[in-house]
Amino acid sequence: MHGPIMQLGYVVGDLATSVDIWARRTGAGPFIHMPGMTFGGWTYRGAPQAVTLDIAFAQLGDKMIELIEPSGTWPNVYGEAPLQPGECRPHHHAFLVADLDRAAALLDAGPPVTTGRLNEEVELRYYDCRSTLGLFVELITDTASTRDFFVLSERAAAQWDGAAPYLISAESVA
């Protein structure tokens, strides 16, 4: 692994409220909205699970901030139950890695809590590292398309004047 933490992930109770709070209080933004995200092969503790994520991404310095409002089956990797509007909880550090199995072995955290696929090339896995690293660790396959996604967020931040709207569609930046 030994690369930089690319993303800091937070679970939220209401995406729009949390985006507004993050943008006004930290200057992160603009947040790129990706509603209704689902992933192929999504599992929780080894069993298939139906979860839909409303996600918003933004840059804060050199880190991507990911806000996640999950819906669907509970419990899941994001918690035992949905959070209340306005609540925000730290969830994960994310790394882009060339070899997920090798990076997982370095974590020494046991089997993944959750797995999913963005497409044929890109897999993601969450490992429970809360007792050793403080949060879950998300490993994401390092490909040109995943790197482009991080660049998209950086480009949006570089062009943003800090004013509302804080939440924009992915199509408006692409």
One Martini backbone bead per residue (centre of mass of N, CA, C, O) as a GRO file, in nm:
protein
  174
    1MET     BB    1   0.077   0.049  -0.032
    2HIS     BB    2   0.227   0.326   0.067
    3GLY     BB    3   0.023   0.548   0.022
    4PRO     BB    4  -0.192   0.778   0.006
    5ILE     BB    5  -0.450   0.925   0.133
    6MET     BB    6  -0.734   0.996  -0.075
    7GLN     BB    7  -0.974   0.944   0.148
    8LEU     BB    8  -1.250   1.075   0.343
    9GLY     BB    9  -1.504   0.908   0.522
   10TYR     BB   10  -1.866   0.976   0.566
   11VAL     BB   11  -2.146   0.939   0.758
   12VAL     BB   12  -2.489   1.039   0.689
   13GLY     BB   13  -2.827   1.157   0.739
   14ASP     BB   14  -2.794   1.424   0.540
   15LEU     BB   15  -2.654   1.534   0.266
   16ALA     BB   16  -2.731   1.835   0.233
   17THR     BB   17  -2.658   1.923   0.519
   18SER     BB   18  -2.358   1.827   0.517
   19VAL     BB   19  -2.261   1.989   0.280
   20ASP     BB   20  -2.318   2.266   0.400
   21ILE     BB   21  -2.138   2.237   0.648
   22TRP     BB   22  -1.869   2.171   0.511
   23ALA     BB   23  -1.849   2.419   0.327
   24ARG     BB   24  -1.878   2.648   0.547
   25ARG     BB   25  -1.658   2.530   0.768
   26THR     BB   26  -1.406   2.428   0.549
   27GLY     BB   27  -1.428   2.474   0.213
   28ALA     BB   28  -1.542   2.247   0.084
   29GLY     BB   29  -1.535   2.215  -0.277
   30PRO     BB   30  -1.744   2.107  -0.462
   31PHE     BB   31  -2.004   1.889  -0.450
   32ILE     BB   32  -2.036   1.574  -0.595
   33HIS     BB   33  -2.322   1.421  -0.718
   34MET     BB   34  -2.422   1.063  -0.643
   35PRO     BB   35  -2.702   0.914  -0.694
   36GLY     BB   36  -2.798   0.587  -0.655
   37MET     BB   37  -2.571   0.394  -0.570
   38THR     BB   38  -2.445   0.091  -0.709
   39PHE     BB   39  -2.306  -0.246  -0.671
   40GLY     BB   40  -2.143  -0.502  -0.771
   41GLY     BB   41  -2.119  -0.760  -0.551
   42TRP     BB   42  -2.245  -0.686  -0.286
   43THR     BB   43  -2.113  -0.718   0.048
   44TYR     BB   44  -2.180  -0.853   0.389
   45ARG     BB   45  -2.011  -1.071   0.550
   46GLY     BB   46  -2.035  -1.256   0.262
   47ALA     BB   47  -2.318  -1.133   0.189
   48PRO     BB   48  -2.558  -1.033   0.017
   49GLN     BB   49  -2.649  -0.678  -0.051
   50ALA     BB   50  -2.885  -0.406  -0.023
   51VAL     BB   51  -2.738  -0.098  -0.137
   52THR     BB   52  -2.776   0.258  -0.127
   53LEU     BB   53  -2.597   0.554  -0.249
   54ASP     BB   54  -2.553   0.879  -0.139
   55ILE     BB   55  -2.311   1.090  -0.294
   56ALA     BB   56  -2.037   1.318  -0.191
   57PHE     BB   57  -1.771   1.510  -0.342
   58ALA     BB   58  -1.461   1.667  -0.217
   59GLN     BB   59  -1.226   1.909  -0.165
   60LEU     BB   60  -0.951   1.922   0.091
   61GLY     BB   61  -0.711   1.995  -0.051
   62ASP     BB   62  -0.555   1.672  -0.093
   63LYS     BB   63  -0.846   1.575  -0.006
   64MET     BB   64  -1.105   1.360  -0.016
   65ILE     BB   65  -1.448   1.403   0.042
   66GLU     BB   66  -1.689   1.164   0.171
   67LEU     BB   67  -2.038   1.150   0.149
   68ILE     BB   68  -2.273   0.914   0.312
   69GLU     BB   69  -2.608   0.796   0.221
   70PRO     BB   70  -2.761   0.526   0.330
   71SER     BB   71  -2.965   0.257   0.188
   72GLY     BB   72  -3.148  -0.020   0.318
   73THR     BB   73  -2.982  -0.257   0.460
   74TRP     BB   74  -2.984  -0.348   0.805
   75PRO     BB   75  -2.702  -0.386   0.866
   76ASN     BB   76  -2.383  -0.229   0.775
   77VAL     BB   77  -2.083  -0.081   0.708
   78TYR     BB   78  -2.228   0.205   0.818
   79GLY     BB   79  -2.419   0.041   1.028
   80GLU     BB   80  -2.711  -0.024   1.220
   81ALA     BB   81  -2.829   0.269   1.142
   82PRO     BB   82  -2.954   0.543   1.063
   83LEU     BB   83  -2.900   0.864   1.062
   84GLN     BB   84  -2.950   1.172   1.152
   85PRO     BB   85  -3.007   1.468   1.070
   86GLY     BB   86  -2.672   1.618   1.085
   87GLU     BB   87  -2.519   1.369   1.102
   88CYS     BB   88  -2.162   1.271   1.155
   89ARG     BB   89  -1.935   0.996   1.061
   90PRO     BB   90  -1.661   0.843   1.074
   91HIS     BB   91  -1.522   0.575   0.851
   92HIS     BB   92  -1.277   0.627   0.619
   93HIS     BB   93  -0.996   0.518   0.446
   94ALA     BB   94  -0.849   0.568   0.119
   95PHE     BB   95  -0.698   0.347  -0.128
   96LEU     BB   96  -0.489   0.314  -0.397
   97VAL     BB   97  -0.442  -0.012  -0.558
   98ALA     BB   98  -0.293  -0.263  -0.746
   99ASP     BB   99  -0.307  -0.487  -0.495
  100LEU     BB  100  -0.544  -0.602  -0.291
  101ASP     BB  101  -0.420  -0.853  -0.153
  102ARG     BB  102  -0.158  -0.723  -0.057
  103ALA     BB  103  -0.284  -0.489   0.105
  104ALA     BB  104  -0.449  -0.671   0.295
  105ALA     BB  105  -0.206  -0.813   0.423
  106LEU     BB  106  -0.088  -0.551   0.552
  107LEU     BB  107  -0.336  -0.499   0.740
  108ASP     BB  108  -0.426  -0.747   0.910
  109ALA     BB  109  -0.785  -0.771   0.913
  110GLY     BB  110  -0.887  -0.981   0.746
  111PRO     BB  111  -1.169  -0.995   0.614
  112PRO     BB  112  -1.388  -0.844   0.440
  113VAL     BB  113  -1.679  -0.671   0.503
  114THR     BB  114  -1.672  -0.537   0.209
  115THR     BB  115  -1.786  -0.573  -0.132
  116GLY     BB  116  -1.721  -0.436  -0.472
  117ARG     BB  117  -1.830  -0.310  -0.801
  118LEU     BB  118  -1.796  -0.080  -1.061
  119ASN     BB  119  -1.643  -0.285  -1.252
  120GLU     BB  120  -1.429  -0.497  -1.409
  121GLU     BB  121  -1.168  -0.325  -1.287
  122VAL     BB  122  -1.330  -0.227  -1.016
  123GLU     BB  123  -1.254  -0.266  -0.679
  124LEU     BB  124  -1.395  -0.291  -0.345
  125ARG     BB  125  -1.277  -0.267   0.005
  126TYR     BB  126  -1.361  -0.336   0.343
  127TYR     BB  127  -1.182  -0.280   0.651
  128ASP     BB  128  -1.145  -0.353   0.994
  129CYS     BB  129  -0.944  -0.081   1.160
  130ARG     BB  130  -1.041   0.053   1.431
  131SER     BB  131  -0.826  -0.069   1.646
  132THR     BB  132  -0.557   0.037   1.468
  133LEU     BB  133  -0.662   0.305   1.262
  134GLY     BB  134  -0.980   0.408   1.355
  135LEU     BB  135  -1.087   0.280   1.080
  136PHE     BB  136  -1.180   0.210   0.800
  137VAL     BB  137  -1.059   0.043   0.503
  138GLU     BB  138  -1.030   0.143   0.165
  139LEU     BB  139  -0.997  -0.049  -0.125
  140ILE     BB  140  -0.884   0.055  -0.455
  141THR     BB  141  -0.852   0.018  -0.770
  142ASP     BB  142  -0.581   0.113  -0.971
  143THR     BB  143  -0.683   0.328  -1.227
  144ALA     BB  144  -0.755   0.548  -1.464
  145SER     BB  145  -1.053   0.592  -1.369
  146THR     BB  146  -0.992   0.649  -1.069
  147ARG     BB  147  -0.801   0.886  -1.114
  148ASP     BB  148  -1.004   1.063  -1.272
  149PHE     BB  149  -1.197   1.104  -1.037
  150PHE     BB  150  -0.999   1.268  -0.861
  151VAL     BB  151  -0.952   1.490  -1.072
  152LEU     BB  152  -1.238   1.597  -1.085
  153SER     BB  153  -1.238   1.714  -0.799
  154GLU     BB  154  -0.992   1.901  -0.832
  155ARG     BB  155  -1.106   2.068  -1.068
  156ALA     BB  156  -1.356   2.177  -0.927
  157ALA     BB  157  -1.201   2.325  -0.700
  158ALA     BB  158  -1.026   2.513  -0.886
  159GLN     BB  159  -1.309   2.651  -1.013
  160TRP     BB  160  -1.404   2.740  -0.737
  161ASP     BB  161  -1.542   3.025  -0.537
  162GLY     BB  162  -1.721   2.921  -0.264
  163ALA     BB  163  -1.999   2.933  -0.363
  164ALA     BB  164  -2.300   2.894  -0.414
  165PRO     BB  165  -2.329   2.593  -0.489
  166TYR     BB  166  -2.226   2.294  -0.313
  167LEU     BB  167  -2.413   2.116  -0.505
  168ILE     BB  168  -2.331   1.904  -0.779
  169SER     BB  169  -2.315   1.762  -1.073
  170ALA     BB  170  -2.123   1.548  -1.253
  171GLU     BB  171  -2.193   1.671  -1.538
  172SER     BB  172  -2.086   1.971  -1.470
  173VAL     BB  173  -1.767   1.861  -1.479
  174ALA     BB  174  -1.709   1.656  -1.729
   0.00000   0.00000   0.00000
